[in-house]
Coordinates of C-alpha atoms in Angstrom, one line a residue:
M275 CA 0.0 0.0 0.0
L276 CA 1.3 3.4 -0.9
D277 CA 2.3 5.9 1.8
P278 CA -0.4 8.7 2.1
A279 CA 2.3 11.3 1.5
V280 CA 3.1 9.7 -1.8
R281 CA -0.6 9.5 -2.8
A282 CA -1.2 13.1 -1.9
E283 CA 1.9 14.5 -3.7
P284 CA 0.8 16.6 -6.6
S285 CA 2.4 16.2 -10.0
I286 CA 5.3 18.5 -10.9
R287 CA 4.6 20.4 -14.1
T288 CA 7.4 20.7 -16.6
G289 CA 7.6 22.7 -19.8
M290 CA 5.5 25.6 -20.9
P291 CA 1.8 25.7 -21.7
K292 CA 1.0 24.9 -25.4
A293 CA -0.8 28.2 -25.6
V294 CA 2.6 30.0 -25.1
G295 CA 3.9 28.3 -28.2
V296 CA 0.7 29.3 -30.1
A297 CA 1.3 33.0 -29.1
W298 CA 4.9 32.8 -30.2
T299 CA 3.9 31.3 -33.5
L300 CA 1.4 34.1 -34.0
L301 CA 4.2 36.6 -33.4
I302 CA 6.2 34.9 -36.1
I303 CA 3.3 35.2 -38.5
N304 CA 3.0 38.9 -37.7
T305 CA 6.7 39.5 -38.6
L306 CA 6.4 37.7 -42.0
G307 CA 5.3 41.0 -43.5
S308 CA 2.9 41.6 -46.3
T309 CA 5.2 42.4 -49.3
G310 CA 7.3 40.2 -51.5
A311 CA 6.9 38.0 -54.6
K312 CA 3.7 37.7 -56.6
T313 CA 1.6 34.9 -55.1
L314 CA 0.1 32.0 -57.0
L315 CA -3.4 33.1 -55.8
P316 CA -4.1 36.8 -55.8
L317 CA -3.6 38.1 -52.2
P318 CA -4.3 41.8 -51.8
R319 CA -1.9 43.5 -49.5
S320 CA -4.8 44.8 -47.4
V321 CA -5.8 41.2 -46.7
S322 CA -2.3 40.1 -45.9
Q323 CA -1.9 43.1 -43.5
L324 CA -5.2 42.2 -41.9
I325 CA -3.9 38.6 -41.3
T326 CA -0.6 39.7 -39.9
M327 CA -2.1 42.3 -37.6
G328 CA -4.8 39.9 -36.6
A329 CA -2.1 37.4 -35.6
L330 CA -0.4 40.0 -33.4
G331 CA -3.7 40.9 -31.7
A332 CA -4.5 37.2 -31.1
A333 CA -1.0 36.7 -29.7
F334 CA -1.5 39.5 -27.3
V335 CA -4.9 38.3 -26.2
I336 CA -3.6 34.7 -25.6
A337 CA -0.6 36.0 -23.6
L338 CA -2.8 38.3 -21.5
A339 CA -5.2 35.4 -20.8
L340 CA -2.4 33.2 -19.8
N341 CA -0.8 35.9 -17.6
A342 CA -3.9 37.7 -16.3
R343 CA -2.1 38.6 -13.1
L344 CA 0.7 40.3 -15.1
R345 CA 3.6 38.4 -13.6
I346 CA 6.6 39.3 -15.6
R347 CA 10.3 38.7 -15.3
P348 CA 12.9 41.5 -15.3
S349 CA 14.6 41.7 -18.7
A350 CA 17.3 44.2 -19.6
Y351 CA 16.7 43.4 -23.2
L352 CA 13.0 44.2 -23.1
F353 CA 13.5 47.2 -20.9
L354 CA 15.9 48.8 -23.5
L355 CA 13.4 47.9 -26.2
T356 CA 10.7 49.7 -24.2
L357 CA 13.0 52.8 -24.1
L358 CA 13.4 52.4 -27.9
L359 CA 9.6 52.3 -28.2
V360 CA 9.2 55.5 -26.2
L361 CA 11.8 57.2 -28.4
S362 CA 10.0 56.0 -31.5
V363 CA 6.7 57.4 -30.3
V364 CA 8.3 60.8 -29.5
S365 CA 10.1 61.0 -32.8
S366 CA 6.9 59.9 -34.7
L367 CA 4.7 62.6 -33.2
N368 CA 5.8 65.2 -35.7
L369 CA 4.0 63.1 -38.3
E370 CA 6.9 63.6 -40.8
G371 CA 6.3 60.0 -41.8
G372 CA 2.5 60.4 -41.8
F373 CA 0.0 58.6 -39.6
G374 CA 1.7 55.3 -40.7
A375 CA 4.5 56.1 -38.2
L376 CA 2.0 56.1 -35.3
F377 CA 0.5 52.9 -36.5
R378 CA 3.9 51.3 -36.6
C379 CA 4.5 52.5 -33.1
F380 CA 1.2 50.9 -32.0
R381 CA 2.3 47.6 -33.6
F382 CA 5.6 47.8 -31.9
A383 CA 3.9 48.5 -28.6
L384 CA 1.6 45.5 -29.0
F385 CA 4.5 43.3 -30.1
L386 CA 6.6 44.3 -27.1
S387 CA 3.7 44.0 -24.6
T388 CA 3.2 40.4 -25.8
L389 CA 6.8 39.6 -25.2
W390 CA 6.6 41.1 -21.7
L391 CA 3.6 38.9 -20.9
L392 CA 5.4 35.8 -22.1
T393 CA 8.5 36.4 -20.0
R394 CA 6.7 34.5 -17.2
W395 CA 7.8 31.3 -19.1
W396 CA 11.3 32.4 -19.9
N397 CA 13.3 30.0 -17.9
G398 CA 16.3 29.0 -20.0
G399 CA 14.5 26.0 -21.4
L400 CA 14.5 24.9 -25.0
D401 CA 10.7 24.7 -25.6
L402 CA 10.6 28.0 -27.4
V403 CA 13.5 27.0 -29.6
R404 CA 11.5 24.0 -30.8
T405 CA 8.5 26.2 -31.4
H406 CA 10.7 28.6 -33.3
I407 CA 12.1 25.8 -35.5
R408 CA 8.6 24.3 -36.1
A409 CA 7.0 27.6 -37.0
Y410 CA 9.7 28.6 -39.5
G411 CA 9.8 25.1 -40.8
V412 CA 6.2 25.3 -41.7
V413 CA 6.9 28.6 -43.5
L414 CA 9.7 26.9 -45.5
V415 CA 7.3 24.0 -46.4
T416 CA 4.9 26.6 -47.9
V417 CA 7.9 27.9 -50.0
V418 CA 8.6 24.4 -51.2
I419 CA 4.9 23.8 -52.1
G420 CA 4.9 27.1 -54.0
L421 CA 8.0 26.0 -55.9
A422 CA 6.4 22.6 -56.8
L423 CA 3.2 24.3 -58.0
G424 CA 4.8 27.1 -60.0
P425 CA 8.6 27.0 -60.5
G426 CA 8.5 30.0 -62.7
N427 CA 6.6 32.1 -60.2
A428 CA 8.7 30.9 -57.3
M429 CA 12.0 31.8 -59.0
P430 CA 10.9 34.9 -61.0
F431 CA 13.2 36.9 -63.3
E432 CA 12.7 40.2 -61.3
Y433 CA 14.4 38.5 -58.4
G434 CA 17.2 37.1 -60.5
G435 CA 15.9 33.6 -60.4
R436 CA 16.1 33.4 -56.7
L437 CA 13.7 31.4 -54.6
T438 CA 10.7 33.3 -53.2
G439 CA 7.5 32.5 -51.3
T440 CA 4.5 32.4 -53.6
L441 CA 1.8 31.0 -51.2
W442 CA 2.6 33.9 -48.9
P443 CA 4.6 36.8 -50.3
L444 CA 8.2 36.3 -49.2
T445 CA 11.3 37.8 -50.6
P446 CA 14.5 35.7 -51.1
P447 CA 16.3 37.4 -48.1
Q448 CA 13.4 36.4 -45.9
V449 CA 13.3 32.8 -47.1
G450 CA 17.1 32.6 -46.7
Q451 CA 17.0 34.1 -43.2
Y452 CA 14.3 31.6 -42.0
A453 CA 16.3 28.6 -43.6
A454 CA 19.5 29.7 -41.9
I455 CA 17.9 30.1 -38.5
V456 CA 16.2 26.7 -38.8
I457 CA 19.5 25.1 -39.8
G458 CA 21.6 26.7 -37.1
L459 CA 19.2 25.9 -34.2
T460 CA 18.7 22.3 -35.4
V461 CA 22.4 21.7 -35.6
L462 CA 22.9 23.0 -32.0
L463 CA 20.0 20.9 -30.6
W464 CA 21.7 17.8 -32.2
L465 CA 25.1 18.8 -30.8
G466 CA 23.5 19.2 -27.4
G467 CA 22.0 15.7 -27.5
K468 CA 18.4 17.2 -27.6
L469 CA 17.6 15.8 -31.1
E470 CA 18.4 12.6 -32.9
R471 CA 20.7 12.8 -35.9
K472 CA 18.2 11.3 -38.4
H473 CA 15.6 13.9 -37.3
A474 CA 18.1 16.7 -37.5
L475 CA 19.1 15.6 -41.1
V476 CA 15.4 15.6 -42.1
V477 CA 15.3 19.3 -41.2
I478 CA 18.8 20.5 -42.1
V479 CA 19.2 19.0 -45.6
P480 CA 16.1 20.5 -47.3
A481 CA 16.5 23.8 -45.4
F482 CA 20.1 24.0 -46.7
G483 CA 18.8 23.3 -50.2
I484 CA 16.3 26.2 -49.8
L485 CA 19.1 28.5 -48.6
L486 CA 21.2 27.7 -51.7
L487 CA 18.2 28.4 -54.0
T488 CA 17.7 31.8 -52.4
H489 CA 21.3 32.9 -53.2
T490 CA 21.1 35.0 -50.0
R491 CA 24.7 35.9 -49.0
T492 CA 23.7 37.6 -45.8
A493 CA 21.9 34.5 -44.5
M494 CA 24.7 32.2 -45.6
L495 CA 27.4 34.3 -43.9
G496 CA 25.3 34.7 -40.8
L497 CA 24.7 31.0 -40.6
V498 CA 28.5 30.3 -40.9
A499 CA 29.4 33.0 -38.4
G500 CA 26.7 32.1 -35.9
T501 CA 27.5 28.3 -36.0
V502 CA 31.3 28.8 -35.7
V503 CA 31.0 31.1 -32.7
A504 CA 28.4 28.8 -31.1
L505 CA 30.7 25.8 -31.6
M506 CA 33.7 27.7 -30.2
S507 CA 31.6 28.6 -27.1
Q508 CA 31.2 24.8 -26.5
W509 CA 34.8 23.9 -27.3
M510 CA 35.9 23.1 -23.7
S511 CA 32.7 21.3 -22.7
S512 CA 31.7 19.2 -25.7
A513 CA 33.8 16.7 -27.6
R514 CA 31.1 16.6 -30.3
A515 CA 31.3 20.3 -30.8
R516 CA 35.1 20.1 -31.2
K517 CA 34.7 17.3 -33.8
V518 CA 32.1 19.2 -35.8
F519 CA 34.1 22.4 -35.6
T520 CA 37.2 20.5 -37.0
W521 CA 35.1 19.0 -39.8
L522 CA 33.7 22.4 -40.7
V523 CA 37.2 23.9 -40.9
F524 CA 38.5 21.1 -43.2
G525 CA 35.3 21.0 -45.2
G526 CA 35.5 24.8 -45.7
L527 CA 39.1 24.6 -46.9
F528 CA 38.3 21.7 -49.3
A529 CA 35.2 23.6 -50.7
A530 CA 37.3 26.8 -51.1
V531 CA 39.9 24.8 -53.1
A532 CA 37.8 22.3 -55.0
L533 CA 34.7 24.4 -55.5
G534 CA 36.1 27.9 -55.6
G535 CA 34.6 28.7 -59.0
L536 CA 31.1 27.5 -58.0
L537 CA 31.2 29.4 -54.7
Q538 CA 32.3 32.5 -56.5
A539 CA 29.5 32.2 -59.0
W540 CA 26.9 31.6 -56.2
F541 CA 28.1 34.7 -54.3
L542 CA 28.3 36.9 -57.4
R543 CA 24.8 35.9 -58.6
G544 CA 25.7 37.0 -62.1
Q545 CA 26.5 40.6 -60.9
S546 CA 29.3 42.7 -62.1
E547 CA 32.2 43.4 -59.7
E548 CA 31.1 47.0 -59.4
N549 CA 27.6 46.0 -58.5
F550 CA 28.9 43.4 -56.0
S551 CA 31.3 45.9 -54.4
S552 CA 28.5 48.4 -53.9
L553 CA 26.4 45.7 -52.2
T554 CA 23.8 45.5 -54.9
G555 CA 23.3 49.3 -54.9
R556 CA 23.0 49.6 -51.1
A557 CA 26.0 51.8 -50.8
K558 CA 24.5 54.4 -53.0
V559 CA 21.3 54.6 -50.8
W560 CA 23.5 54.7 -47.7
D561 CA 25.6 57.6 -49.0
A562 CA 22.4 59.6 -50.0
L563 CA 20.9 58.9 -46.5
L564 CA 24.0 60.1 -44.7
D565 CA 24.4 63.2 -46.9
A566 CA 20.8 64.3 -46.4
P567 CA 20.4 67.5 -44.3
R568 CA 19.0 67.1 -40.9
T569 CA 18.1 69.2 -37.9
T570 CA 19.7 68.7 -34.5
L571 CA 16.5 67.0 -33.2
E572 CA 16.5 64.7 -36.2
Y573 CA 20.2 63.8 -35.6
L574 CA 19.3 62.9 -32.0
F575 CA 15.9 61.3 -32.3
G576 CA 15.3 60.6 -36.0
V577 CA 12.2 61.2 -38.1
G578 CA 10.0 58.5 -36.6
L579 CA 9.2 55.0 -37.8
T580 CA 9.0 54.5 -41.6
D581 CA 8.8 51.6 -44.0
K582 CA 12.6 51.3 -43.8
S583 CA 13.2 53.2 -47.0
F584 CA 14.8 56.4 -48.1
D585 CA 13.6 58.3 -51.2
G586 CA 11.6 55.2 -52.2
L587 CA 14.6 52.8 -51.9
P588 CA 15.1 50.2 -49.1
I589 CA 17.8 51.2 -46.6
D590 CA 18.8 47.5 -46.0
S591 CA 20.9 48.3 -42.9
S592 CA 19.7 48.0 -39.3
W593 CA 22.1 50.6 -38.1
L594 CA 21.3 53.2 -40.8
A595 CA 17.6 52.5 -40.5
V596 CA 17.8 53.2 -36.8
Y597 CA 19.9 56.3 -37.4
H598 CA 17.2 57.5 -39.9
E599 CA 14.2 56.7 -37.7
Q600 CA 15.5 57.0 -34.1
G601 CA 18.7 59.0 -34.4
Y602 CA 21.9 58.7 -32.5
V603 CA 19.9 58.0 -29.3
G604 CA 18.3 55.0 -31.0
I605 CA 21.7 53.7 -32.1
A606 CA 22.9 53.9 -28.5
I607 CA 19.9 52.0 -27.2
V608 CA 20.3 49.3 -29.9
A609 CA 24.0 49.0 -29.2
A610 CA 23.2 48.7 -25.5
F611 CA 20.8 45.8 -25.8
M612 CA 23.1 44.0 -28.1
L613 CA 26.0 44.5 -25.7
V614 CA 23.8 43.3 -22.8
L615 CA 22.9 40.1 -24.6
V616 CA 26.6 39.5 -25.6
V617 CA 27.9 40.0 -22.0
V618 CA 25.2 37.8 -20.4
A619 CA 25.8 35.1 -23.0
V620 CA 29.6 35.1 -22.2
L621 CA 29.0 34.9 -18.5
R622 CA 26.5 32.0 -18.6
P623 CA 28.0 28.4 -18.2
P624 CA 28.2 26.3 -21.3
S625 CA 24.9 24.6 -22.3
P626 CA 22.8 23.9 -25.4
A627 CA 20.6 26.8 -24.5
R628 CA 23.6 29.2 -24.3
A629 CA 24.9 27.9 -27.6
C630 CA 21.5 28.6 -29.3
A631 CA 21.5 32.1 -27.8
I632 CA 25.0 32.8 -29.0
F633 CA 24.1 31.6 -32.5
L634 CA 21.1 33.9 -32.6
I635 CA 23.0 36.9 -31.3
T636 CA 25.9 36.4 -33.7
Y637 CA 23.5 35.9 -36.7
C638 CA 21.6 39.0 -35.9
L639 CA 24.8 41.0 -35.5
S640 CA 26.2 39.9 -38.8
A641 CA 23.0 40.4 -40.6
S642 CA 22.4 43.9 -39.2
Y643 CA 25.0 45.3 -41.6
T644 CA 22.9 44.6 -44.7
E645 CA 19.4 43.9 -43.3
A646 CA 17.0 46.2 -41.4
G647 CA 15.0 45.1 -38.4
L648 CA 16.7 46.0 -35.1
G649 CA 14.6 49.1 -34.5
D650 CA 11.1 47.9 -34.9
A651 CA 8.9 44.8 -34.6
S652 CA 10.7 42.2 -36.8
P653 CA 12.0 38.7 -37.0
Y654 CA 15.4 39.9 -35.8
L655 CA 13.9 41.3 -32.5
L656 CA 12.0 38.0 -32.1
H657 CA 15.3 36.0 -32.6
L658 CA 16.9 38.1 -30.0
A659 CA 13.9 37.7 -27.6
L660 CA 14.4 34.0 -28.0
A661 CA 18.1 34.4 -27.1
A662 CA 17.1 36.5 -24.1
S663 CA 14.7 33.7 -22.9
L664 CA 17.5 31.2 -23.2
L665 CA 19.9 33.2 -21.1
V666 CA 17.5 33.6 -18.2
R667 CA 18.7 31.8 -15.1
A668 CA 16.4 29.0 -13.8
P669 CA 14.1 30.5 -11.1
A670 CA 15.0 29.9 -7.4
E671 CA 12.8 27.2 -6.0
E672 CA 11.7 26.4 -2.5
P673 CA 9.8 23.5 -1.0
E674 CA 6.1 23.9 -0.5
F675 CA 4.6 22.7 2.8
V676 CA 1.3 20.8 2.3
K677 CA -0.9 18.4 4.2
D678 CA -2.1 14.9 3.2
D679 CA -5.6 13.6 3.6
R680 CA -4.9 12.7 7.3
G681 CA -3.8 16.2 8.2
R682 CA -0.1 15.4 8.4
G683 CA 2.2 18.0 7.0
F684 CA 5.1 17.2 4.7
T685 CA 7.2 19.0 2.2
T686 CA 6.7 18.2 -1.5
D687 CA 6.8 19.7 -4.9
V688 CA 8.4 23.1 -5.5
K689 CA 7.1 26.6 -6.1
E690 CA 8.7 29.6 -7.6
R691 CA 9.8 32.4 -5.3
A692 CA 7.7 35.5 -5.7

């Protein structure tokens, strides 16, 4: 017969509620955007915007329902993002960017509020990593389906024959980014013993093929840099990481020697050396942005949130986009939260969660040079939020004193300190 204390002991809950994963997935849907390649079925931009904003609203409602008591964890990353939001609102009030700037501020506020509500389940676990991989994996599946249904539409001439999303409008850089993130996180889960090799290969091989078809240099370099730095962070604690790092080095040298011509052709994408050196015309937009006259207030606080363009051309640089929209103060805030994440990641002991966080931070840093997204609600801020959740220390726990059905007291289970 079981002891009464054992019979009375409540079960210990592990993991996060499934609804948290649903809310996180909805945040990912919101950051997919509403512009890109021509879709197979006509999808008006107003409809796609309604879907993405509806996903954000639903994510906030779910997070609020789960965390009705508003229990949140302190987060330096989200605190600095909140300061950036306040700055964005102040700089957008002059309406230089039109009422669209205030709408973008509202979206940023809802996005950030949802993240704050979800911090209750930030405990350094890998549940959100798996959710991240699954959600972006589904997005990549839609890209493959679009490629199968209409190869000509999926790799259009106007994008240089690069792979796009045609079920949902996605540009090649977006598809490349999602593929690189899925590959990097899956590799690190396998290295950490959290995923079987055969399951990892099922994800990595097709995702890498998608990345190659997008011809996205930023995503490829970010994947390589993030993976290498993450492996180096596990050098002393993981023999598997050392082995994989060694194979990557020799594999890279072999590819550079034996496949140098193919690699050069892939990176050039048929561009001239002049076009390649100007980063596909980005440098011209950057020079024009930096040469444009500004008032002292615009230098300090920017012109408010825009669609990340200047004179109708995409800025394609997180740092220059922040300079344009939030000024030097915005750059200081972005640099501060990136520095906080780097320092915290360095100070944490080696673990699969830390390796995933380091990969995400390194990827976002390397991509920030030629991709915008660090100053507004975007996939990059969501990647960094995932990194911040992985760097949270496990909460202190204390035993809970309860009574069994005979009134005898005993200590069982654990509960989080207030």
